[in-house]
CSV table of C-alpha atoms in Angstrom, one decimal:
chain,number,residue,atom,x,y,z
A,398,MET,CA,34.0,169.8,79.5
A,399,LYS,CA,30.4,170.3,80.3
A,400,LYS,CA,27.8,167.9,78.8
A,401,ILE,CA,24.5,168.8,77.2
A,402,LEU,CA,21.7,166.4,76.2
A,403,ILE,CA,19.2,167.7,73.6
A,404,VAL,CA,16.0,165.7,73.1
A,405,SER,CA,13.7,166.1,70.0
A,406,HIS,CA,11.5,164.2,67.6
A,407,THR,CA,13.0,163.9,64.1
A,408,MET,CA,14.9,166.1,61.7
A,409,GLU,CA,12.1,166.8,59.2
A,410,LEU,CA,11.8,170.1,57.3
A,411,GLY,CA,9.7,171.9,60.0
A,412,GLY,CA,10.5,175.3,61.5
A,413,ALA,CA,11.3,173.9,65.0
A,414,GLU,CA,13.7,171.4,63.5
A,415,ARG,CA,15.5,174.1,61.6
A,416,ALA,CA,15.6,176.2,64.8
A,417,LEU,CA,17.2,173.1,66.4
A,418,LEU,CA,19.8,173.0,63.6
A,419,GLY,CA,20.4,176.7,64.3
A,420,LEU,CA,21.1,176.0,67.9
A,421,LEU,CA,23.4,173.0,67.1
A,422,ASN,CA,25.4,175.2,64.6
A,423,ASN,CA,26.0,177.9,67.2
A,424,ILE,CA,27.3,175.8,70.1
A,425,ASP,CA,31.1,176.0,70.9
A,426,TYR,CA,32.1,172.3,70.7
A,427,GLU,CA,35.6,173.1,72.2
A,428,LYS,CA,33.8,173.8,75.5
A,429,TYR,CA,30.7,171.6,75.4
A,430,GLN,CA,30.0,168.0,74.6
A,431,VAL,CA,26.5,167.6,73.0
A,432,ASP,CA,24.5,164.4,72.8
A,433,LEU,CA,21.4,164.5,70.6
A,434,PHE,CA,18.6,162.1,71.1
A,435,LEU,CA,15.9,161.8,68.4
A,436,GLU,CA,12.8,159.7,68.7
A,437,ARG,CA,13.3,158.6,65.2
A,438,HIS,CA,16.4,159.0,62.9
A,439,PHE,CA,14.3,160.4,60.2
A,440,GLY,CA,14.1,163.6,58.1
A,441,GLU,CA,15.8,165.6,55.4
A,442,LEU,CA,17.9,167.6,57.9
A,443,LEU,CA,19.6,164.5,59.5
A,444,SER,CA,22.6,165.0,57.2
A,445,ALA,CA,22.9,168.6,58.2
A,446,ILE,CA,23.6,167.9,61.9
A,447,PRO,CA,27.1,169.2,62.7
A,448,LYS,CA,29.7,166.4,62.8
A,449,GLU,CA,30.7,167.4,66.4
A,450,VAL,CA,27.3,166.3,67.7
A,451,ASN,CA,27.0,162.8,69.1
A,452,LEU,CA,23.8,161.4,67.8
A,453,LEU,CA,22.6,158.8,70.3
A,454,PRO,CA,21.3,155.4,69.0
A,455,GLU,CA,17.6,155.2,68.1
A,456,LYS,CA,15.5,153.2,70.6
A,457,ALA,CA,12.6,151.1,69.4
A,458,ALA,CA,10.2,152.3,72.1
A,459,TYR,CA,10.7,155.9,71.2
A,460,ALA,CA,10.7,155.2,67.5
A,461,SER,CA,7.1,153.8,68.0
A,462,MET,CA,5.9,157.3,68.5
A,463,GLY,CA,4.7,159.4,65.6
A,464,VAL,CA,4.1,156.3,63.4
A,465,PRO,CA,0.8,154.5,62.6
A,466,PHE,CA,-0.5,152.5,65.6
A,467,SER,CA,-0.4,149.2,63.6
A,468,GLN,CA,3.4,149.7,63.3
A,469,VAL,CA,3.8,149.9,67.0
A,470,VAL,CA,2.4,146.5,67.5
A,471,LYS,CA,4.6,145.1,64.7
A,472,ASN,CA,7.6,146.7,66.3
A,473,GLY,CA,7.0,144.5,69.4
A,474,GLN,CA,6.2,147.4,71.7
A,475,PRO,CA,3.0,146.3,73.5
A,476,ALA,CA,3.5,148.7,76.5
A,477,VAL,CA,3.9,151.6,74.2
A,478,ALA,CA,0.9,150.5,72.2
A,479,ALA,CA,-1.2,150.2,75.4
A,480,GLY,CA,-0.1,153.7,76.5
A,481,ARG,CA,-0.9,155.3,73.1
A,482,PHE,CA,-4.3,153.6,73.1
A,483,LEU,CA,-5.1,154.8,76.6
A,484,GLY,CA,-3.9,158.2,75.8
A,485,LYS,CA,-6.1,158.4,72.7
A,486,LYS,CA,-9.2,157.4,74.6
A,487,LYS,CA,-8.5,159.8,77.5
A,488,ALA,CA,-7.9,162.6,75.0
A,489,GLU,CA,-11.1,161.9,73.1
A,490,LYS,CA,-13.0,162.1,76.4
A,491,PHE,CA,-11.4,165.3,77.5
A,492,ILE,CA,-11.9,167.0,74.1
A,493,ASN,CA,-15.6,166.0,74.0
A,494,GLN,CA,-16.1,167.3,77.5
A,495,LYS,CA,-14.5,170.6,76.6
A,496,GLY,CA,-16.2,170.9,73.2
A,497,TYR,CA,-12.9,171.5,71.4
A,498,LYS,CA,-13.0,171.8,67.6
A,499,SER,CA,-9.7,169.9,67.1
A,500,GLY,CA,-7.8,169.1,70.2
A,501,ALA,CA,-4.8,168.1,68.2
A,502,ASP,CA,-2.5,169.3,71.0
A,503,VAL,CA,-4.3,167.3,73.6
A,504,PHE,CA,-3.9,164.1,71.5
A,505,ILE,CA,-0.1,164.7,71.2
A,506,ASN,CA,0.2,165.6,74.9
A,507,TYR,CA,-1.7,162.6,76.1
A,508,SER,CA,0.2,160.2,73.8
A,509,HIS,CA,3.4,161.1,75.7
A,510,ARG,CA,1.8,161.4,79.1
A,511,TYR,CA,0.5,157.9,79.0
A,512,THR,CA,3.6,156.3,77.4
A,513,TYR,CA,6.6,157.8,79.2
A,514,LYS,CA,6.5,155.1,81.9
A,515,ALA,CA,7.0,152.4,79.2
A,516,MET,CA,10.1,154.1,77.9
A,517,PRO,CA,13.7,153.2,78.7
A,518,MET,CA,16.2,155.8,79.9
A,519,ILE,CA,17.4,158.0,77.1
A,520,SER,CA,20.9,157.8,78.5
A,521,ASN,CA,22.5,156.9,81.8
A,522,GLU,CA,24.9,159.8,81.6
A,523,ASP,CA,24.7,162.6,84.1
A,524,TYR,CA,24.4,165.9,82.1
A,525,ASP,CA,25.1,169.4,83.2
A,526,LEU,CA,22.1,170.5,81.0
A,527,VAL,CA,19.2,168.6,79.5
A,528,ILE,CA,17.2,170.4,76.8
A,529,SER,CA,13.8,169.2,75.7
A,530,PHE,CA,13.3,170.9,72.4
A,531,LEU,CA,9.8,169.9,71.3
A,532,THR,CA,6.6,169.3,73.2
A,533,PRO,CA,5.4,167.2,74.9
A,534,HIS,CA,8.2,167.3,77.4
A,535,TYR,CA,7.6,164.1,79.5
A,536,TYR,CA,10.4,162.1,78.1
A,537,ALA,CA,13.4,164.4,78.8
A,538,LEU,CA,11.8,165.2,82.2
A,539,HIS,CA,11.4,161.6,83.4
A,540,LYS,CA,14.0,159.6,81.3
A,541,SER,CA,17.2,161.6,81.6
A,542,LYS,CA,19.5,162.8,84.3
A,543,GLY,CA,20.6,166.4,84.5
A,544,LYS,CA,21.6,169.1,86.9
A,545,THR,CA,19.5,171.6,85.1
A,546,LYS,CA,16.6,170.8,82.8
A,547,ILE,CA,14.9,173.2,80.4
A,548,ALA,CA,12.1,172.9,77.9
A,549,TRP,CA,11.2,175.0,74.9
A,550,ILE,CA,7.9,176.8,73.9
A,551,HIS,CA,7.6,177.0,70.1
A,552,THR,CA,3.9,178.0,69.7
A,553,ASP,CA,1.3,180.6,70.7
A,554,TYR,CA,-0.5,179.0,73.6
A,555,LYS,CA,-3.4,181.4,73.3
A,556,ALA,CA,-4.2,180.0,69.8
A,557,ILE,CA,-4.3,176.3,70.7
A,558,GLU,CA,-6.7,174.0,72.5
A,559,THR,CA,-5.0,172.2,75.3
A,560,ASP,CA,-5.4,170.5,78.7
A,561,VAL,CA,-4.0,173.2,80.9
A,562,ASP,CA,-3.9,171.2,84.1
A,563,SER,CA,-2.1,168.3,82.5
A,564,GLU,CA,0.5,170.5,80.8
A,565,LEU,CA,1.0,172.5,83.9
A,566,GLN,CA,2.2,169.3,85.7
A,567,MET,CA,4.6,168.6,82.9
A,568,TRP,CA,6.1,172.2,82.7
A,569,GLN,CA,6.5,172.4,86.5
A,570,GLY,CA,9.1,169.7,86.5
A,571,TYR,CA,11.5,171.9,84.5
A,572,ASP,CA,14.0,174.3,86.1
A,573,LYS,CA,13.6,176.8,83.2
A,574,ILE,CA,11.2,177.2,80.3
A,575,VAL,CA,12.6,178.8,77.1
A,576,SER,CA,10.3,181.2,75.2
A,577,ILE,CA,11.3,182.2,71.7
A,578,SER,CA,9.7,185.7,71.8
A,579,THR,CA,8.1,188.3,74.1
A,580,GLU,CA,4.7,187.6,72.6
A,581,VAL,CA,5.0,183.9,73.1
A,582,THR,CA,6.0,184.6,76.7
A,583,LYS,CA,3.0,186.9,77.2
A,584,ASN,CA,0.5,184.4,75.8
A,585,PHE,CA,2.0,181.4,77.6
A,586,THR,CA,2.0,183.1,81.0
A,587,GLU,CA,-1.6,184.1,80.6
A,588,VAL,CA,-2.4,180.4,80.2
A,589,PHE,CA,0.1,179.3,82.9
A,590,PRO,CA,0.6,182.4,85.3
A,591,SER,CA,2.3,180.3,87.9
A,592,LEU,CA,5.2,179.5,85.6
A,593,LYS,CA,6.1,183.2,84.9
A,594,GLU,CA,9.3,183.0,87.0
A,595,LYS,CA,10.6,180.0,85.1
A,596,ILE,CA,10.6,181.8,81.7
A,597,VAL,CA,13.8,182.7,79.9
A,598,LEU,CA,13.7,184.5,76.5
A,599,VAL,CA,16.0,182.8,73.9
A,600,GLU,CA,15.2,183.8,70.3
A,601,ASN,CA,15.5,181.2,67.6
A,602,MET,CA,19.1,180.9,66.2
A,603,HIS,CA,19.7,180.3,62.5
A,604,PRO,CA,22.7,178.8,60.7
A,605,ALA,CA,23.1,181.8,58.4
A,606,GLN,CA,26.1,180.4,56.4
A,607,PHE,CA,24.4,177.1,55.9
A,608,ILE,CA,21.2,178.8,54.7
A,609,LYS,CA,23.1,181.0,52.2
A,610,SER,CA,25.2,178.1,51.0
A,611,GLU,CA,22.1,175.9,50.4
A,612,SER,CA,20.3,178.7,48.6
A,613,GLU,CA,23.1,178.7,46.0
A,614,LYS,CA,22.9,175.0,45.1
A,615,PHE,CA,20.4,175.5,42.2
A,616,VAL,CA,18.0,177.9,40.6
A,617,PRO,CA,14.4,176.5,40.4
A,618,GLN,CA,13.8,178.1,37.1
A,619,ASP,CA,11.6,175.3,35.8
A,620,GLU,CA,9.3,175.3,38.8
A,621,MET,CA,9.3,179.1,39.4
A,622,PRO,CA,9.8,180.5,35.9
A,623,ASP,CA,10.7,184.2,35.2
A,624,ASP,CA,7.5,184.7,33.2
A,625,GLY,CA,6.8,188.3,34.1
A,626,SER,CA,4.6,187.4,37.1
A,627,VAL,CA,5.4,188.6,40.7
A,628,LYS,CA,6.7,185.4,42.4
A,629,LEU,CA,5.2,185.1,45.9
A,630,LEU,CA,6.3,182.2,48.1
A,631,SER,CA,5.3,180.6,51.4
A,632,VAL,CA,7.0,177.6,53.1
A,633,GLY,CA,5.5,175.4,55.8
A,634,ARG,CA,3.4,172.5,56.8
A,635,TYR,CA,0.0,172.1,55.2
A,636,CYS,CA,-1.9,172.6,58.4
A,637,VAL,CA,-4.4,174.9,60.1
A,638,ALA,CA,-1.8,177.3,61.6
A,639,LYS,CA,-0.3,178.2,58.2
A,640,ASN,CA,-3.6,179.3,56.7
A,641,PHE,CA,-2.7,178.0,53.2
A,642,ASP,CA,-6.3,177.1,52.6
A,643,ASN,CA,-7.1,180.8,52.3
A,644,VAL,CA,-4.2,181.6,49.9
A,645,PRO,CA,-6.2,180.9,46.7
A,646,PHE,CA,-8.8,183.5,47.7
A,647,ILE,CA,-6.2,186.1,48.6
A,648,CYS,CA,-4.4,185.5,45.4
A,649,LYS,CA,-7.7,185.7,43.4
A,650,GLU,CA,-8.3,189.2,44.9
A,651,LEU,CA,-4.7,190.2,44.2
A,652,VAL,CA,-5.1,189.3,40.5
A,653,GLU,CA,-8.8,190.2,39.8
A,654,LYS,CA,-9.4,193.2,42.2
A,655,HIS,CA,-5.9,194.8,42.4
A,656,GLY,CA,-4.5,193.9,39.0
A,657,ILE,CA,-1.4,192.2,40.2
A,658,ASN,CA,0.1,189.6,37.8
A,659,ALA,CA,1.1,187.2,40.6
A,660,LYS,CA,1.8,183.6,41.1
A,661,TRP,CA,1.9,182.2,44.7
A,662,TYR,CA,4.1,179.2,45.2
A,663,ILE,CA,3.8,177.0,48.3
A,664,VAL,CA,6.6,174.7,49.5
A,665,GLY,CA,5.5,172.1,52.1
A,666,TYR,CA,3.6,169.0,53.0
A,667,GLY,CA,1.0,167.9,55.5
A,668,THR,CA,-2.5,166.7,56.3
A,669,ASP,CA,-4.3,169.7,54.7
A,670,GLU,CA,-3.0,169.1,51.2
A,671,GLU,CA,-6.3,167.9,49.8
A,672,LEU,CA,-8.1,170.8,51.5
A,673,ILE,CA,-5.8,173.3,49.9
A,674,LYS,CA,-6.1,171.7,46.5
A,675,ASN,CA,-9.9,171.8,46.8
A,676,LYS,CA,-9.7,175.5,47.7
A,677,ILE,CA,-7.4,176.2,44.7
A,678,ALA,CA,-10.0,174.6,42.4
A,679,GLU,CA,-12.9,176.4,44.2
A,680,ALA,CA,-11.2,179.8,43.6
A,681,GLY,CA,-10.2,178.9,40.0
A,682,MET,CA,-6.6,179.6,40.8
A,683,GLU,CA,-5.0,176.4,39.4
A,684,LYS,CA,-2.6,178.5,37.3
A,685,ARG,CA,-1.8,181.0,40.0
A,686,VAL,CA,-1.4,179.1,43.2
A,687,ILE,CA,1.1,176.3,42.8
A,688,LEU,CA,1.9,173.6,45.4
A,689,LEU,CA,5.5,172.7,44.9
A,690,GLY,CA,5.4,169.9,47.6
A,691,LYS,CA,8.0,168.9,50.0
A,692,LYS,CA,11.6,170.0,49.3
A,693,ASP,CA,14.8,168.8,50.9
A,694,ASN,CA,16.3,172.2,50.3
A,695,PRO,CA,13.7,175.1,50.4
A,696,TYR,CA,16.3,177.8,50.3
A,697,PRO,CA,16.8,178.2,46.5
A,698,TYR,CA,13.0,178.7,46.3
A,699,ILE,CA,13.2,181.5,48.9
A,700,LYS,CA,16.1,183.1,47.2
A,701,HIS,CA,14.3,183.0,43.8
A,702,CYS,CA,11.0,184.6,45.0
A,703,ASP,CA,10.1,188.3,44.9
A,704,PHE,CA,8.2,188.4,48.2
A,705,TYR,CA,8.2,185.8,51.0
A,706,ILE,CA,4.8,185.7,52.6
A,707,GLN,CA,3.8,184.2,56.0
A,708,PRO,CA,0.0,184.0,55.8
A,709,SER,CA,-0.5,182.3,59.1
A,710,ARG,CA,-3.4,182.2,61.5
A,711,PHE,CA,-1.0,181.8,64.4
A,712,GLU,CA,2.8,181.2,65.0
A,713,GLY,CA,5.3,181.1,67.9
A,714,ASN,CA,8.2,182.7,66.0
A,715,ALA,CA,8.2,181.7,62.3
A,716,VAL,CA,11.6,180.3,61.4
A,717,THR,CA,11.0,180.8,57.7
A,718,VAL,CA,10.6,184.5,58.1
A,719,ASN,CA,14.0,184.9,59.6
A,720,GLU,CA,15.5,182.6,57.0
A,721,ALA,CA,14.0,184.8,54.3
A,722,LEU,CA,15.4,187.9,56.0
A,723,ILE,CA,18.8,186.2,56.1
A,724,LEU,CA,18.5,185.8,52.3
A,725,SER,CA,17.6,189.6,52.1
A,726,LYS,CA,14.0,188.9,50.9
A,727,LYS,CA,11.1,191.2,51.2
A,728,VAL,CA,8.8,189.7,53.8
A,729,ILE,CA,5.1,190.1,54.4
A,730,LEU,CA,3.3,188.6,57.5
A,731,THR,CA,-0.3,188.4,58.4
A,732,ASP,CA,-1.3,190.1,61.6
A,733,TYR,CA,-1.2,187.0,63.9
A,734,SER,CA,-0.6,187.7,67.5
A,735,THR,CA,3.2,187.3,67.5
A,736,ALA,CA,3.9,188.9,64.2
A,737,HIS,CA,4.9,192.3,65.6
A,738,GLY,CA,7.5,190.6,67.7
A,739,GLN,CA,9.2,189.2,64.7
A,740,VAL,CA,9.4,192.2,62.3
A,741,GLN,CA,9.0,195.9,62.8
A,742,GLN,CA,6.2,197.2,60.7
A,743,GLY,CA,7.6,199.1,57.7
A,744,VAL,CA,11.2,198.7,59.0
A,745,ASP,CA,12.2,195.2,58.0
A,746,GLY,CA,8.9,193.8,56.9
A,747,VAL,CA,5.2,194.5,56.3
A,748,ILE,CA,2.3,193.2,58.4
A,749,VAL,CA,-1.0,192.9,56.7
A,750,PRO,CA,-4.5,192.0,57.9
A,751,LEU,CA,-5.3,188.3,58.4
A,752,GLU,CA,-8.7,188.7,56.8
A,753,ASN,CA,-8.5,187.8,53.1
A,754,SER,CA,-9.5,191.1,51.5
A,755,GLY,CA,-7.4,193.2,53.8
A,756,CYS,CA,-4.5,190.8,53.3
A,757,ALA,CA,-4.8,191.0,49.5
A,758,LYS,CA,-4.9,194.8,49.6
A,759,GLY,CA,-1.9,195.0,51.9
A,760,ILE,CA,0.2,192.7,49.7
A,761,ALA,CA,-0.8,194.7,46.6
A,762,ASP,CA,0.0,198.0,48.2
A,763,TYR,CA,3.5,196.8,49.1
A,764,ILE,CA,4.1,195.3,45.7
A,765,ASN,CA,3.2,198.7,44.2
A,766,ASP,CA,5.3,200.8,46.6
A,767,LYS,CA,8.9,200.6,45.2
A,768,GLU,CA,10.1,203.3,47.5
A,769,LYS,CA,9.0,201.4,50.6
A,770,GLN,CA,10.6,198.2,49.3
A,771,ASN,CA,13.9,199.9,48.8
A,772,LYS,CA,13.9,201.5,52.3
A,773,ILE,CA,13.0,198.2,53.9
A,774,GLN,CA,15.6,196.3,51.8
A,775,GLN,CA,18.4,198.6,53.0
A,776,ASN,CA,17.4,197.9,56.7
A,777,VAL,CA,17.3,194.2,56.1
A,778,SER,CA,20.7,194.1,54.5
A,779,ALA,CA,22.2,196.0,57.4
A,780,ASN,CA,20.9,193.6,60.1
A,781,ASP,CA,22.1,190.2,61.4
A,782,TYR,CA,19.2,187.8,61.6
A,783,SER,CA,21.2,184.7,62.7
A,784,LYS,CA,20.7,185.6,66.4
A,785,SER,CA,23.9,183.6,67.1
A,786,ALA,CA,24.6,185.5,70.4
A,787,GLU,CA,21.5,183.9,71.9
A,788,VAL,CA,23.5,180.7,72.6
A,789,GLU,CA,25.2,182.6,75.5
A,790,LYS,CA,21.9,182.5,77.3
A,791,ILE,CA,21.9,178.7,77.1
A,792,TYR,CA,25.4,178.5,78.5
A,793,SER,CA,24.4,180.8,81.4
A,794,LEU,CA,21.7,178.3,82.5
A,795,MET,CA,24.4,175.8,83.5
A,796,GLY,CA,25.9,178.2,86.0
């Protein structure tokens, strides 16, 4: 039986984590032994890990990543603390030199780049395949043993500020690099042209039966009442990429300019929560844009909405869009660079302009076009969005 090691961060309710769950649910455990190593045994999806997966023990050094710096010292991890501190200072210097607006990706990259030497081996097993599922990929590269090592790309590299030279050294250590869409591949190879021959396309897999089963567990009638309004829903982290800070202004135009009686619900959590709340107040949309917060099970909310909307500034391949399609929902995406690789315009979804006014008009036009909705719904119902066959590509990498 061949052995696979998968390395990731936590099992929170993020898109990448749900894509990992999709992969785990599609592996043939009669042929493959799977060890899963998480930096921290944390997150709402922990209990959803298939029972066949061997979850490796948490290690204190790795658990000191992604937590407040003060906690690292309390955990008795001075080497990790020193690496994180050095990484932070180096990242700040690089970001200032480049004049980056955020540099969030640089901070994350450097935190791993300057701590991996302080980390123990993830496992002393020799694996046929090692999968590093989330960036940065230093740990699986340097702290595991495998005949073949692959790393995943989950984001649009043309849309983020990063240290290209530093990341190039990291990516070069892998035998193959998995891209989740042709658009992600195109943008990644424009940033890292020398890595083109390493790319393998493997679309996100989804646990369709799990999603459908979870969606039936309750009806969020109290939170999303059937009050005659059109129920719009978005799910995701409260961060720059998701563009939720513009939702109040889009919704305002929907209601006031286009006459749509809509309520826009947002399930999620994250650092931009106060910003979004402030924008809701600024737009006067307190009764129309409703933050539902973090939900252990977002699927009943998706099932209960009328339209699922992905209003993002940028994405790799939005997991929630495919989950909504699995639940046969009408989906609307903004025209971020990878949107056309995820849905076919007018076939299984609608893509609208990212700019607020154009976005509002596009949403309103689709809400008013019942014929178009029916046509798209028929197409969606006839398709399989689980992408379960993609797991064969993973097997093939082991030779």
